[in-house]
Tab-separated table of C-alpha atoms in Angstrom:
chain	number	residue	atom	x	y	z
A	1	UNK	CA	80.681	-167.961	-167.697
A	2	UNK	CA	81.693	-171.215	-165.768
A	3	UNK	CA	80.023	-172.002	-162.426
A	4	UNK	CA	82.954	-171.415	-160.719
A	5	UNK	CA	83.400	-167.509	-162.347
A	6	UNK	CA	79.301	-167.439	-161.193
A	7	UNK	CA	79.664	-168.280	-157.827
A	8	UNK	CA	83.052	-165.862	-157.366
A	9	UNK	CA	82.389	-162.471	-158.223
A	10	UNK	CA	86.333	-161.655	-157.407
A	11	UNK	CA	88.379	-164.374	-159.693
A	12	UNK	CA	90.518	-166.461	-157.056
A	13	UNK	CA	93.594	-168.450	-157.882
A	14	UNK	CA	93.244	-172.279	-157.452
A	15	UNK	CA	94.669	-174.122	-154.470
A	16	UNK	CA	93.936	-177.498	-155.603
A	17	UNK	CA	93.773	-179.103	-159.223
A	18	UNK	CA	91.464	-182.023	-159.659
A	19	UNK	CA	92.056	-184.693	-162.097
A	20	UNK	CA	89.465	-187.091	-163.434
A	21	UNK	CA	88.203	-189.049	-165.964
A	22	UNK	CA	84.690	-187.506	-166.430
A	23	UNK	CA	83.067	-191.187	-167.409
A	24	UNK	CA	83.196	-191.971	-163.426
A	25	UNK	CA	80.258	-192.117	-161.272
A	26	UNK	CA	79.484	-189.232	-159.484
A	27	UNK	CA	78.445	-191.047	-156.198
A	28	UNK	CA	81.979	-192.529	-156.358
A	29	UNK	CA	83.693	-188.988	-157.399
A	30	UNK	CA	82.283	-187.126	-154.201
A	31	UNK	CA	83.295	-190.528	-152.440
A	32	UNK	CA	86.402	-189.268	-153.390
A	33	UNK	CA	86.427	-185.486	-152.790
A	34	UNK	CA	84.966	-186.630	-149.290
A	35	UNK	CA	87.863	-189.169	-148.490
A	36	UNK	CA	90.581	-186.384	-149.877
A	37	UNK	CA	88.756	-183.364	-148.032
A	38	UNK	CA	89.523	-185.563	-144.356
A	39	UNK	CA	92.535	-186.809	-145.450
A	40	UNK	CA	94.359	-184.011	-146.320
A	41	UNK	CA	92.105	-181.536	-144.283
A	42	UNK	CA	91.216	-179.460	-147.164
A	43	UNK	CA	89.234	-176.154	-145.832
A	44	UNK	CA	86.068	-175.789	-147.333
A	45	UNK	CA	87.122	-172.471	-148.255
A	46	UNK	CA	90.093	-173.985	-150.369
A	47	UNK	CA	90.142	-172.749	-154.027
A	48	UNK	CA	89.144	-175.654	-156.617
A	49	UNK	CA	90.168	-176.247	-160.247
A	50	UNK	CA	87.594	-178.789	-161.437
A	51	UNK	CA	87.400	-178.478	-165.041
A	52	UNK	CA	83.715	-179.744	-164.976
A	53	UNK	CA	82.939	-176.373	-162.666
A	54	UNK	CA	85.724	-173.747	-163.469
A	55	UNK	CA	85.701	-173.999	-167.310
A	56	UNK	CA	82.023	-173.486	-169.312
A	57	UNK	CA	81.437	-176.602	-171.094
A	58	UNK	CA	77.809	-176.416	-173.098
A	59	UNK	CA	80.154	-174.876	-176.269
A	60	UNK	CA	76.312	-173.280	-177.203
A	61	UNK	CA	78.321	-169.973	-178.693
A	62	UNK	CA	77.985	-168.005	-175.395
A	63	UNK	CA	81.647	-167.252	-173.960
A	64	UNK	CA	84.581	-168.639	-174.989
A	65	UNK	CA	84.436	-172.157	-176.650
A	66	UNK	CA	85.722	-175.503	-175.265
A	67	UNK	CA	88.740	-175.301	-177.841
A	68	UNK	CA	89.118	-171.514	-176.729
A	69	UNK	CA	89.550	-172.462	-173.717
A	70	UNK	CA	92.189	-174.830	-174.104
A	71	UNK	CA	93.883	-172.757	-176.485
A	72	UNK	CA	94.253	-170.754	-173.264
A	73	UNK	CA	96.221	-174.011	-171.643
A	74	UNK	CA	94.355	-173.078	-167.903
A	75	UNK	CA	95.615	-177.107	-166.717
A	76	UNK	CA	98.983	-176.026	-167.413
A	77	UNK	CA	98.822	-172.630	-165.703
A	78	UNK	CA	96.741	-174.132	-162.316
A	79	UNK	CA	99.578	-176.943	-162.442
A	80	UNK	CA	102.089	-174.194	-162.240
A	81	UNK	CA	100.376	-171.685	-160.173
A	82	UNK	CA	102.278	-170.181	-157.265
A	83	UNK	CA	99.350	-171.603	-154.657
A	84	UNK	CA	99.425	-175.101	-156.347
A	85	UNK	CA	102.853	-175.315	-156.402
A	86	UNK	CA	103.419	-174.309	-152.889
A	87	UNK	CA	101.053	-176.477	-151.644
A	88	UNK	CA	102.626	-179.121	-149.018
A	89	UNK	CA	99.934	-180.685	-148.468
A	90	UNK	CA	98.593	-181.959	-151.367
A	91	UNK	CA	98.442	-179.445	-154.983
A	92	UNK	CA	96.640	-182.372	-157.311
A	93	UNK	CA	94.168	-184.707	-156.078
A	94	UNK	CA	93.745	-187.747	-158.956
A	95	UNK	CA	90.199	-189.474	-158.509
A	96	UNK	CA	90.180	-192.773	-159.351
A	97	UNK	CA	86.675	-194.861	-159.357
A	98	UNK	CA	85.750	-197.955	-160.891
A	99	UNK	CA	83.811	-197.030	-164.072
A	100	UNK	CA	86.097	-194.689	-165.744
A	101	UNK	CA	90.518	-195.456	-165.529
A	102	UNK	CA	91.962	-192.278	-165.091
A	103	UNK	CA	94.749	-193.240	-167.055
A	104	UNK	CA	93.018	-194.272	-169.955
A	105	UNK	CA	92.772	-190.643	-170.895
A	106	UNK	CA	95.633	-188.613	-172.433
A	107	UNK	CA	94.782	-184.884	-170.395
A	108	UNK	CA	94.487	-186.727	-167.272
A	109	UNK	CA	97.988	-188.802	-167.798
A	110	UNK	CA	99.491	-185.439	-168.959
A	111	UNK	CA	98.069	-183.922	-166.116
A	112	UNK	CA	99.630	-185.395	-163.674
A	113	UNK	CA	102.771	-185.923	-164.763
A	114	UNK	CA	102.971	-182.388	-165.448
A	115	UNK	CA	102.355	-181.784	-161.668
A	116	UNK	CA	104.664	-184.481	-160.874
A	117	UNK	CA	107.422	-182.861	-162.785
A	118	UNK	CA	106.951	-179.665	-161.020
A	119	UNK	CA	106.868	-180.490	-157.562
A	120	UNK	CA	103.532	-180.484	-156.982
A	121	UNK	CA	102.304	-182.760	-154.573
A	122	UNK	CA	100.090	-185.602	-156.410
A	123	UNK	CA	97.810	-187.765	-154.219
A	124	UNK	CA	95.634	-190.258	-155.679
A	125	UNK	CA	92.269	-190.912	-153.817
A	126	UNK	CA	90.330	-193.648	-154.439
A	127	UNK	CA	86.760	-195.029	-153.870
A	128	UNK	CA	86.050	-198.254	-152.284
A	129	UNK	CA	84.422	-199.746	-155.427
A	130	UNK	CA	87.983	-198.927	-157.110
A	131	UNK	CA	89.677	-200.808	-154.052
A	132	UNK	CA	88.042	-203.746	-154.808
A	133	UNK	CA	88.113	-203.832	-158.762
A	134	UNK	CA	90.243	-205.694	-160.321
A	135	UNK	CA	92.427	-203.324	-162.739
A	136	UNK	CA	94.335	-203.444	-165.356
A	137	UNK	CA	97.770	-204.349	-164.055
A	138	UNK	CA	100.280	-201.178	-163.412
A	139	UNK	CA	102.681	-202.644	-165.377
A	140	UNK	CA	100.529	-202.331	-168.677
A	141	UNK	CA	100.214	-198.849	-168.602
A	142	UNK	CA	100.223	-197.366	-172.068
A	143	UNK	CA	99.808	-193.634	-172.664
A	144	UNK	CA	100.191	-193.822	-175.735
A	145	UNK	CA	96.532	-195.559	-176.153
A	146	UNK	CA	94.987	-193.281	-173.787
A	147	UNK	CA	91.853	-192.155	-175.424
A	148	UNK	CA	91.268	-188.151	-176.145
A	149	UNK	CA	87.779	-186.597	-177.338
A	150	UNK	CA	89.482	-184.204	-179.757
A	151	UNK	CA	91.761	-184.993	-182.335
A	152	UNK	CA	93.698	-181.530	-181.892
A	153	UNK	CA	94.211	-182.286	-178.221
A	154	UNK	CA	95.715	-185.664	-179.588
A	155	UNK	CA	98.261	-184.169	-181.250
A	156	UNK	CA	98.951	-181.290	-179.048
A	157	UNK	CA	99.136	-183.378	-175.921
A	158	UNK	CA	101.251	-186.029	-178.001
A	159	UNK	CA	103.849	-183.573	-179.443
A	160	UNK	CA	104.293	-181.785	-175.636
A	161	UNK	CA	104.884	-185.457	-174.544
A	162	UNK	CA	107.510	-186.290	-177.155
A	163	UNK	CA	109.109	-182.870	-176.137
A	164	UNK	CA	109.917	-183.947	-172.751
A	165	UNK	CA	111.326	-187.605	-173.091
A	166	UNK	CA	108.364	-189.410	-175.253
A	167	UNK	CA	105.698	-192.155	-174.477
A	168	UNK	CA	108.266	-194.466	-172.628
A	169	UNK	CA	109.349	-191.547	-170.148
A	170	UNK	CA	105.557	-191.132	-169.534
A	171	UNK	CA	104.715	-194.451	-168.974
A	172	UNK	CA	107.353	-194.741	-166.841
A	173	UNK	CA	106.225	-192.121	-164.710
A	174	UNK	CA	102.891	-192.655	-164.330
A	175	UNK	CA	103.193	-196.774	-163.608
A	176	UNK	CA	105.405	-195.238	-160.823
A	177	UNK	CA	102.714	-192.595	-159.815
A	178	UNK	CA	100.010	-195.351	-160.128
A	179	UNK	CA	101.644	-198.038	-158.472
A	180	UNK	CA	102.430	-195.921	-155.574
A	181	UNK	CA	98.862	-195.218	-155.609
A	182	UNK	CA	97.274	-198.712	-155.821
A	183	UNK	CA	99.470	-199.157	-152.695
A	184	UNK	CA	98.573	-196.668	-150.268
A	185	UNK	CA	94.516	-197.302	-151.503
A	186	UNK	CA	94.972	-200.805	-150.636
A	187	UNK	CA	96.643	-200.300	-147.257
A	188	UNK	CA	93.587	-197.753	-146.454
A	189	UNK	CA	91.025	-199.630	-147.576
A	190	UNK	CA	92.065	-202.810	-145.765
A	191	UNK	CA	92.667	-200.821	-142.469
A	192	UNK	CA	89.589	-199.441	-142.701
A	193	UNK	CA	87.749	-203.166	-143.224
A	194	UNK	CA	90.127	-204.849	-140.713
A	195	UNK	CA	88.877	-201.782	-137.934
């Protein structure tokens, strides 16, 4: 079982889906959870999707495997949950820190454009090392060289992404989504160094 299914002994259904890169730091990361939990007053009650926590990840041959569980598509169903979706707050929170892009993977891209194109509310939060790195510029966003660990999640990921309008539509979407982003993080980091 996943932490999460150890820690609830009645399932709940997610609130909040968290998107993330898993090579960040983990100082910056709960930089980030910190920064979102104030700025979108997130109870500390709120149900969490966090992949790391809510699926089991050792694939040791107890429970379902990694590939089960995708096979189960549980990003897609949290995206389009009734509480994530209704959420007008925020329904996806998209860390971003300065050793690991977010969009340099193909789940998290797909994530959130998924969540975009249902409504849900997508904030991106950002650590303060990530303010001050200099990044790739938003307009050389490329999806389609986003890196995934499994070759089956390649080509699953890539054929749901020609479905809906192809690797131009996405890139599209998320320079939007990121630029938007890089924005906002800028304008609260320098009001909080100008304070």
């Amino acid at each position: 079982d996943s932490i999460a299914v150890l820690m609830n002994s009645i399932p709940v259904e997610a609130a909040l889906m968290i998107s993330h890169a898993w090579g960040e730091s983990v100082e910056e990361f709960l930089e980030c959870l910190n920064k979102a939990s104030k700025l979108y007053n997130l109870p500390d009650s709120m149900p969490v999707f966090f992949c790391l926590l809510s699926q089991y990840q050792p694939d040791d041959g107890h429970g379902l495997s990694v590939k089960e569980q995708i096979d189960l598509d549980p990003f897609s169903k949290v995206i389009k949950s009734e509480k994530v979706v209704a959420s007008n707050n925020v329904g996806m929170i998209a860390v971003h820190t300065s050793t690991k892009e977010i969009y340099s993977r193909l789940w998290c891209v797909h994530e959130i454009d998924q969540a975009l194109q249902m409504g849900v509310t997508v904030e991106g939060v950002s650590s303060q090392l990530h303010a001050i790195t200099p990044h790739t510029s938003a307009l050389e966003i490329d999806c389609r060289s986003a890196d995934c660990y499994d070759d089956d999640d390649r080509a699953r990921i890539t054929a749901l992404i020609e479905e809906n309008g192809g690797f131009f539509r996405l890139n599209k979407a998320i320079t939007r989504f990121r630029s938007a982003m890089e924005a906002k993080t800028s304008d609260d980091y320098w009001g909080e160094v100008w304070k």
